[in-house]
CSV table of C-alpha atoms and ligand atoms in Angstrom, one decimal:
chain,number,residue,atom,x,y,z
A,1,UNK,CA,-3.6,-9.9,-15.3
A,2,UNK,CA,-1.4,-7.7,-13.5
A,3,UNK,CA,-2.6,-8.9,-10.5
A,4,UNK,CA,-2.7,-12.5,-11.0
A,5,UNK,CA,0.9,-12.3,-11.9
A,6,UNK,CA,2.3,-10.1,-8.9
A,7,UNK,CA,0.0,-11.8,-6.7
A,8,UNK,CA,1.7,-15.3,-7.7
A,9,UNK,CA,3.5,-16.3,-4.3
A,10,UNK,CA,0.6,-15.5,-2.9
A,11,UNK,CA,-2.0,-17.9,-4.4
A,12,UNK,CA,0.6,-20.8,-3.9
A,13,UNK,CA,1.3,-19.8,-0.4
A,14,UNK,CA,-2.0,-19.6,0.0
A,15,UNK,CA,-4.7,-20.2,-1.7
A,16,UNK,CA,-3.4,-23.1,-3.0
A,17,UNK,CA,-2.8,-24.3,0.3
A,18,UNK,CA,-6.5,-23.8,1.5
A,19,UNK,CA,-7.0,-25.8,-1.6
A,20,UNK,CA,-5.4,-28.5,-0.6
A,21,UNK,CA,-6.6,-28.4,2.7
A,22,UNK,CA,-10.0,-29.2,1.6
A,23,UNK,CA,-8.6,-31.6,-0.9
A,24,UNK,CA,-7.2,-33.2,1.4
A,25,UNK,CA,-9.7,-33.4,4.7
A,26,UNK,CA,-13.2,-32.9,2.7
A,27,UNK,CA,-14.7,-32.6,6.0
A,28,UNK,CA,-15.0,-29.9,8.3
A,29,UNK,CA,-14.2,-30.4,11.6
A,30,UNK,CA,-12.1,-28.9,14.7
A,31,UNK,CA,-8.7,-30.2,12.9
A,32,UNK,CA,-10.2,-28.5,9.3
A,33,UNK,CA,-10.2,-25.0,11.2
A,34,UNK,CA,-7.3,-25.2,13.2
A,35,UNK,CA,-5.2,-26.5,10.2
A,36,UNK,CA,-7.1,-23.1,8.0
A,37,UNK,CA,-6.2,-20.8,11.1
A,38,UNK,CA,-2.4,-21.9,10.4
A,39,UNK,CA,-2.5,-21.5,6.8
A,40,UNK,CA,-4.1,-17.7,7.2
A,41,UNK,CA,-2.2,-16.8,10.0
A,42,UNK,CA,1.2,-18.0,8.0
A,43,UNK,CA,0.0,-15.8,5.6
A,44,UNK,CA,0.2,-12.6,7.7
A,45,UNK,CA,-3.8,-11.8,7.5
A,46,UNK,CA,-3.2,-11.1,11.6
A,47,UNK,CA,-4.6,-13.3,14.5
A,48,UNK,CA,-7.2,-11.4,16.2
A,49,UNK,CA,-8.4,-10.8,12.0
A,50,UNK,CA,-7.8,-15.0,11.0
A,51,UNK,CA,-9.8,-15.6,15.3
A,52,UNK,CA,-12.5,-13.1,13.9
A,53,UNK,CA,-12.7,-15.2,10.4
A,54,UNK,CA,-13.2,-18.7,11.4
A,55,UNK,CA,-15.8,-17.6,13.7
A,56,UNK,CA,-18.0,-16.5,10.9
A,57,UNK,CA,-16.9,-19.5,9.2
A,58,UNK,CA,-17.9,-21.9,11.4
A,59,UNK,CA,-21.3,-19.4,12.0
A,60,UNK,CA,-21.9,-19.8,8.3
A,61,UNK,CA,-21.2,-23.7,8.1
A,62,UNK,CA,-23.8,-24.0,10.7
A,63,UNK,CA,-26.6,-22.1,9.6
A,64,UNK,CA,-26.3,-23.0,5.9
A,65,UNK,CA,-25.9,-26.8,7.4
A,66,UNK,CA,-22.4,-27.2,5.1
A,67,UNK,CA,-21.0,-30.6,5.3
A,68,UNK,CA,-18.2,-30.4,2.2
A,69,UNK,CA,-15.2,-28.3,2.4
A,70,UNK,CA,-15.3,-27.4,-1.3
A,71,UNK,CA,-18.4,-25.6,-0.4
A,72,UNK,CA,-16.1,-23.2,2.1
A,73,UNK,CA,-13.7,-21.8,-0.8
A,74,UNK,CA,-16.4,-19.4,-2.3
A,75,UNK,CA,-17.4,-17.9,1.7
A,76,UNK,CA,-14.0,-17.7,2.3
A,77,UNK,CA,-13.4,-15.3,-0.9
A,78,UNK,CA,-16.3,-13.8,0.5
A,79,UNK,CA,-15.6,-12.9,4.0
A,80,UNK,CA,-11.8,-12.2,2.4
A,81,UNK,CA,-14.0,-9.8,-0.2
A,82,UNK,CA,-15.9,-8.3,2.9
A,83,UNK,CA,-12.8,-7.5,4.9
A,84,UNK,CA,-11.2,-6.0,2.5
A,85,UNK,CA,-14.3,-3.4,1.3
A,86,UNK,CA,-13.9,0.0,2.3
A,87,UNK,CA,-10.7,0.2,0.4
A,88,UNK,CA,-12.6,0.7,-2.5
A,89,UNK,CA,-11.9,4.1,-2.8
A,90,UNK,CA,-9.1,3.9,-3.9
A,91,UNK,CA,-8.6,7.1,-6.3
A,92,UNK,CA,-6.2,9.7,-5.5
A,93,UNK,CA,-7.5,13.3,-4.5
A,94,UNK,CA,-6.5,15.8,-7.1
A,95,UNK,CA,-6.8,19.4,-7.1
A,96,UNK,CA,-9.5,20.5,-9.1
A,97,UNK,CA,-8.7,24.2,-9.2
A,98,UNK,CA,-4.3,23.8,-9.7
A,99,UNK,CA,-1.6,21.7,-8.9
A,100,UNK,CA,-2.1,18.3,-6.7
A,101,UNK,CA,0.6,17.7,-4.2
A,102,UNK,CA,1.0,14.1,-3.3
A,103,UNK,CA,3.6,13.8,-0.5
A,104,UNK,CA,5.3,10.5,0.3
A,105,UNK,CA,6.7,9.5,3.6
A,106,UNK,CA,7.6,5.4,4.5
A,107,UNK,CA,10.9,4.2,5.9
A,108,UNK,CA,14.3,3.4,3.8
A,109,UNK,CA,14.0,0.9,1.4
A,110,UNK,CA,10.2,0.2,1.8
A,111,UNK,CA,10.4,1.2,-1.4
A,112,UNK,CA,9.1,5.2,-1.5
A,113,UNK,CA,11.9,6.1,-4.4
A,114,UNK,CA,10.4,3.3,-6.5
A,115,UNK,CA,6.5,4.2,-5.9
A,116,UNK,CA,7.5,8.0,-6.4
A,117,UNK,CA,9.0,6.7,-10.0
A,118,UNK,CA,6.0,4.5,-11.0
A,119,UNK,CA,3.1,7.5,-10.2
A,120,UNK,CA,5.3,9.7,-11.9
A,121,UNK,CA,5.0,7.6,-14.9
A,122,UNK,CA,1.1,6.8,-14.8
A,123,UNK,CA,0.3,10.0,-14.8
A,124,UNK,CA,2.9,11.0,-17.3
A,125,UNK,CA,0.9,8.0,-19.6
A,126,UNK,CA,-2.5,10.1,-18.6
A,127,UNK,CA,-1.1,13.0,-20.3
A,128,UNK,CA,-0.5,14.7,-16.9
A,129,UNK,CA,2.5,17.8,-16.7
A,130,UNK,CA,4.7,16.1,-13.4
A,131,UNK,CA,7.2,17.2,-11.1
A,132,UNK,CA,9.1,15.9,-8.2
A,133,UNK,CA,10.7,17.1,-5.2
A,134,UNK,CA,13.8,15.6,-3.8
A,135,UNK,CA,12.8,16.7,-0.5
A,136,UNK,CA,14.9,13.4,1.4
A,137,UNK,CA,18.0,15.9,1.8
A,138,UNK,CA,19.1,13.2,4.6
A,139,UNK,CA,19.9,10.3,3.1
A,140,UNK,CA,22.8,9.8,1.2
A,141,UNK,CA,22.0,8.9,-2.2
A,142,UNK,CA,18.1,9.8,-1.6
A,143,UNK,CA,18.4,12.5,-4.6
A,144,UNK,CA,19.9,10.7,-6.8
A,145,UNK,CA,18.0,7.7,-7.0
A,146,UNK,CA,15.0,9.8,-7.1
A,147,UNK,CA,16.4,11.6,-10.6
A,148,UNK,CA,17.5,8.3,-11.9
A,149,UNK,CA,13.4,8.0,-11.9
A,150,UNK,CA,12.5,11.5,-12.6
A,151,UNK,CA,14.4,10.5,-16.0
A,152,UNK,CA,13.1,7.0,-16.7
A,153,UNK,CA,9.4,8.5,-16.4
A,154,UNK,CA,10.5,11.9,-18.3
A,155,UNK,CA,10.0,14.0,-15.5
A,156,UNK,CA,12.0,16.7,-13.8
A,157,UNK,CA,13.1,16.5,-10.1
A,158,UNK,CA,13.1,20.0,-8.1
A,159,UNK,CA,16.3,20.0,-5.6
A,160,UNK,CA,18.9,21.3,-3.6
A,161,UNK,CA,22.4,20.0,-2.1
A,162,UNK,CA,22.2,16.9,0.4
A,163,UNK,CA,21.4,18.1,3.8
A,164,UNK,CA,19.7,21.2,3.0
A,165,UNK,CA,16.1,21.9,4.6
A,166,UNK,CA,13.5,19.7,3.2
A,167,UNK,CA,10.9,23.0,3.5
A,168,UNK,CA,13.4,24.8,1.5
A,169,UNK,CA,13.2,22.0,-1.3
A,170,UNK,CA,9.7,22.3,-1.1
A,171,UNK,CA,9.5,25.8,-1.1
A,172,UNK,CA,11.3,26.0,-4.5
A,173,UNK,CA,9.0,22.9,-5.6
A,174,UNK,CA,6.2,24.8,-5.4
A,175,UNK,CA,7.2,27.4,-7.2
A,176,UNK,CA,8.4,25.6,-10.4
A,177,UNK,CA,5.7,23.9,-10.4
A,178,UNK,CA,3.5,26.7,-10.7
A,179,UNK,CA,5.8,28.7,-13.2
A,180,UNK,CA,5.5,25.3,-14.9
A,181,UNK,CA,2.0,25.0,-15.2
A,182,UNK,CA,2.7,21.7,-13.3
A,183,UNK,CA,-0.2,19.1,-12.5
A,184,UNK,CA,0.7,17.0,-10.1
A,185,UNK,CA,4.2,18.2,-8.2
A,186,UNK,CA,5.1,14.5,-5.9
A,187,UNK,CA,7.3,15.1,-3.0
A,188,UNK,CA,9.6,12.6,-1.6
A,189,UNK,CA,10.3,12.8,2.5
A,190,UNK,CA,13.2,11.7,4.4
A,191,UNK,CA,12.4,8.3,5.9
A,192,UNK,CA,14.1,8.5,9.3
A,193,UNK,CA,10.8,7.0,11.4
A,194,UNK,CA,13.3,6.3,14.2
A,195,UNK,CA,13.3,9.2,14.7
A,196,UNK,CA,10.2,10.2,15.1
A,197,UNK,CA,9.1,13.4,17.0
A,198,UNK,CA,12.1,15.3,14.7
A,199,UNK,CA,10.4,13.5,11.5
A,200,UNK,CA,7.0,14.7,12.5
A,201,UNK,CA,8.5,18.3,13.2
A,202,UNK,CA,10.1,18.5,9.2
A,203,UNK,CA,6.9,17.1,8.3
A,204,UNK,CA,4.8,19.8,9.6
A,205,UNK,CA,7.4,22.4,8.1
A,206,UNK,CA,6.6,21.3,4.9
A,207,UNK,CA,2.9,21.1,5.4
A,208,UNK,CA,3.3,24.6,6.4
A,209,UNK,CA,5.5,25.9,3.3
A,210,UNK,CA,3.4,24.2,0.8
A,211,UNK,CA,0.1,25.3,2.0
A,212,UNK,CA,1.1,29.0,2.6
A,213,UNK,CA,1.5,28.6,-0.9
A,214,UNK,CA,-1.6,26.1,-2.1
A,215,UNK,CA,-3.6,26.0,0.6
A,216,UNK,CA,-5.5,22.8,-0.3
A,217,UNK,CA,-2.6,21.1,-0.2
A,218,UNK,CA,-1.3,18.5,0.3
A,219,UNK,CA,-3.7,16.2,-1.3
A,220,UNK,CA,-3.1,12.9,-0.7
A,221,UNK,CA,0.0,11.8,2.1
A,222,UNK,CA,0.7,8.1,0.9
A,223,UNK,CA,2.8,6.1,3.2
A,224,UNK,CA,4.7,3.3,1.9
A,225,UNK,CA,4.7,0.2,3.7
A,226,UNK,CA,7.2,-3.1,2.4
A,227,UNK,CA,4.7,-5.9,2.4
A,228,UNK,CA,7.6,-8.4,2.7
A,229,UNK,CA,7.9,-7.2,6.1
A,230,UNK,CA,4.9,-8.8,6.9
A,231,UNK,CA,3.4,-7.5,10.6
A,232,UNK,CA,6.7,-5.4,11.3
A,233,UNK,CA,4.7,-3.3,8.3
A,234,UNK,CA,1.6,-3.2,10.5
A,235,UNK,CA,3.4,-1.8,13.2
A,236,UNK,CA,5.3,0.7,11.1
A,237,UNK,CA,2.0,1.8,10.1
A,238,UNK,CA,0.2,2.1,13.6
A,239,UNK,CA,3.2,3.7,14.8
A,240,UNK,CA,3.4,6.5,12.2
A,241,UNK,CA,0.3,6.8,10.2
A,242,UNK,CA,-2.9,8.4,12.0
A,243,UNK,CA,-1.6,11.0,14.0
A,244,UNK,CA,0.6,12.6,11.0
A,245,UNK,CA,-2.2,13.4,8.5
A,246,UNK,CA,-1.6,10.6,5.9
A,247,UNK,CA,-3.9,10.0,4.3
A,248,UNK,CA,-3.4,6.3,2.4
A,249,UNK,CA,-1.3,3.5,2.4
A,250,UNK,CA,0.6,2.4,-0.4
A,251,UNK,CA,1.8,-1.4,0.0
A,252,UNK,CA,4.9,-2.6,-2.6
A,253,UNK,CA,6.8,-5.9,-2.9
A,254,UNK,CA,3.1,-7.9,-2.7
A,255,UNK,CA,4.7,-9.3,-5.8
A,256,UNK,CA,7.9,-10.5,-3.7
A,257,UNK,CA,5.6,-12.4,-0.4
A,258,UNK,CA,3.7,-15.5,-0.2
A,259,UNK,CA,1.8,-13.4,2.5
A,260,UNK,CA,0.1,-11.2,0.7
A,261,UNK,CA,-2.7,-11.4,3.7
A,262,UNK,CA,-0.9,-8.4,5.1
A,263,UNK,CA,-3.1,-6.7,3.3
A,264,UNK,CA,-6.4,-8.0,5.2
A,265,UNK,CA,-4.5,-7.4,8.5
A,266,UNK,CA,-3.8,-3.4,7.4
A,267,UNK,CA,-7.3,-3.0,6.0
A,268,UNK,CA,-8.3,-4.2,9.6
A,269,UNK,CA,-6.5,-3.1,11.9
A,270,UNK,CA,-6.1,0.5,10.2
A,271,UNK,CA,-8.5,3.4,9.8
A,272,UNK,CA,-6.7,4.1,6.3
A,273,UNK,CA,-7.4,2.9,2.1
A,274,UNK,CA,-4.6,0.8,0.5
A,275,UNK,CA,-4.4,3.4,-2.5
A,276,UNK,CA,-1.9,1.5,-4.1
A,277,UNK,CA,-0.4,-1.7,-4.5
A,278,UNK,CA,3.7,-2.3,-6.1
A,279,UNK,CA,3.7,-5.5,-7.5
A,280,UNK,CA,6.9,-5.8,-9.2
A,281,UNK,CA,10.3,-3.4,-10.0
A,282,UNK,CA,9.7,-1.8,-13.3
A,283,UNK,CA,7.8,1.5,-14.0
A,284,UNK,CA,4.7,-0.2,-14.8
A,285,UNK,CA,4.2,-2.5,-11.9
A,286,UNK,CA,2.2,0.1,-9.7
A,287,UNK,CA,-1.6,-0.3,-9.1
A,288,UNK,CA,-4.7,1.2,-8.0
A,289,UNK,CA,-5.7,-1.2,-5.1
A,290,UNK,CA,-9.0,-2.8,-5.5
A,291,UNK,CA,-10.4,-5.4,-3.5
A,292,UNK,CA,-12.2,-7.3,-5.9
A,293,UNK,CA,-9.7,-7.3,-8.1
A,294,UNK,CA,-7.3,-8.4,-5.7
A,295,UNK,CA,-9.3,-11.9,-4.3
A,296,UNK,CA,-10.6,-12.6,-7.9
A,297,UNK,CA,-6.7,-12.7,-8.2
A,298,UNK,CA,-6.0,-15.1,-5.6
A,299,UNK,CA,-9.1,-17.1,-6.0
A,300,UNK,CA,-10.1,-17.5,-9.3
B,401,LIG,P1,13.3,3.6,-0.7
B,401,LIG,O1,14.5,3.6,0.2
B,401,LIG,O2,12.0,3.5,0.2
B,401,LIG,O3,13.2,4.8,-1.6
B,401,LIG,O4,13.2,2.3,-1.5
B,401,LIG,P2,13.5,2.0,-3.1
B,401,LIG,O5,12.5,2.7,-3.9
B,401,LIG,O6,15.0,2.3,-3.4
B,401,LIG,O7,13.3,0.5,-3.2
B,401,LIG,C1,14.1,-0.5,-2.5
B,401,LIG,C2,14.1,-1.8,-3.3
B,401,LIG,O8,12.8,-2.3,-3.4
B,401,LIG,C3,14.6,-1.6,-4.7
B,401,LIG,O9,15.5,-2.7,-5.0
B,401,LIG,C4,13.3,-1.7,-5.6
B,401,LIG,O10,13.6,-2.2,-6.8
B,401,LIG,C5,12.5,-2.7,-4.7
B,401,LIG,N1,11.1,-2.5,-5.0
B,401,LIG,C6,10.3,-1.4,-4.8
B,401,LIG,N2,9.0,-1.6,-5.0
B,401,LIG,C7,8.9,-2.9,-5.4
B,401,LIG,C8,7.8,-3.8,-5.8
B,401,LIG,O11,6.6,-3.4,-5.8
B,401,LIG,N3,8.2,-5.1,-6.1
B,401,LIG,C9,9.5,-5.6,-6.0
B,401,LIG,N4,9.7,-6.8,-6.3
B,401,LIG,N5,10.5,-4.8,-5.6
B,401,LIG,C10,10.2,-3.5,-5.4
């Protein structure tokens, strides 16, 4: 349900579109796919992805001799489905023997604070001891915005003065956490991607500093991408996430874009799961990404 409503602007901007188009033309021929290729390339799903697509489309209208459109909405959902699989795992590593760490990095205002917030919360509702690390000393603001969530999910925030080392924050995270008997211990990052080597260099710090300490850590490195920003998030993700150890994506705002078929493009053009989806603003609104889930949304 949760889904279907965040994925509302999506499914009008289209689904409903491909609906129409095959309302509205019944047959398929050259204008059918070029008209399909401008509806799923409108909706962000990438061109070399939508050029790949309508190949096996047109593959699959041949073989199984298709003459009606309507027939082509269930092998799109298909192909959409089949695209999309490998995601599947979608679970979050935990720790079996101590604390998880779960480290966040993304750009400002891609929504990291707000994702940081919502996992507190879920796995506050699982009965899970939480702790968060302000470790965006950069940022003005960063700290605070990250304890305004700390208290709406009932969980404290580990942190120091703005500008202080991020390893330092960290550092101290760690160890509350384990004088805490913390479970999970989530660590926000300053999100200064412009600047990348120096990013990558405060980032290793703190992979250092934790793991002297747990040396399994950190277990999951979620990046947070804006899925508003349609392929500027693809490239913010090529840019940044393979070489610097993250380890999922996490893609908020699908609730806020009819072109939800950045998803399709990520899971294609990236060697990384969608973990997690944002599809709205409050604490709830977070979600485990699943693929079936997710074109049963759009499509049924
Ligand atoms: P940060 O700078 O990356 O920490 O970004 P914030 O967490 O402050 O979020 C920036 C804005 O995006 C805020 O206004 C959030 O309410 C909004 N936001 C974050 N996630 C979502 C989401 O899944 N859906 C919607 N509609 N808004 C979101």
């Amino acid at each position: 349900k949760q889904f279907r409503d965040g994925l509302e602007k999506t499914r009008k901007g289209f689904v409903e579109k491909v609906a129409d188009l095959i309302t509205r033309r019944k047959k398929i021929d050259e204008e059918f796919y070029e008209e399909l290729e401008e509806i799923l390339i409108g909706a962000d799903v990438g061109v070399n992805t939508v050029m790949t697509l309508v190949e096996e489309l047109r593959a699959e209208v041949k073989k199984q001799r298709i003459e009606d459109a309507a027939e082509l909405r269930p092998i799109l959902s298909g192909k959409l489905m089949d695209l999309l699989r490998g995601d599947d795992d979608n679970s979050l590593k935990e720790n079996p023997d101590g604390i998880t760490v779960i480290l966040f990095v993304g750009v400002n205002g891609v929504g990291k604070t707000t994702t940081i917030g919502k996992l507190a919360h879920r796995y506050k509702q699982e009965g899970k001891k939480v702790l968060l690390a302000a470790g965006d000393t950069f940022r003005a603001g960063a700290i605070e915005q990250l304890e305004v969530w700390g208290q709406r999910a009932g969980v404290d925030v580990i942190k120091q003065n703005p500008g202080s080392d991020p390893a330092a924050v960290m550092y101290d995270a760690v160890q509350a956490a384990k004088q805490r008997n913390v479970d999970i211990l989530i660590c926000d990052t300053a999100g200064r991607l412009q600047n990348k080597s120096n990013l990558m260099e405060e980032l290793n710090k703190i992979f250092r500093v934790i793991q002297r300490e747990i040396p399994s850590a950190p277990h999951e490195v979620l990046m947070v991408l804006d899925a508003t920003t349609g392929q500027n998030a693809l490239t913010q993700a090529k840019l940044f996430g393979e070489k610097s150890g993250v380890t999922g994506l996490v893609l908020t705002k699908l609730d806020g874009t009819a072109k939800g078929g950045i998803v399709v493009a990520i899971r294609q053009e990236m060697n990384l799961p969608v973990k997690l989806v944002g599809l709205g603003e409050k604490m709830e609104d977070l979600q485990p990404f699943d693929s079936q889930q997710f074109v049963h949304a759009l499509f049924a």
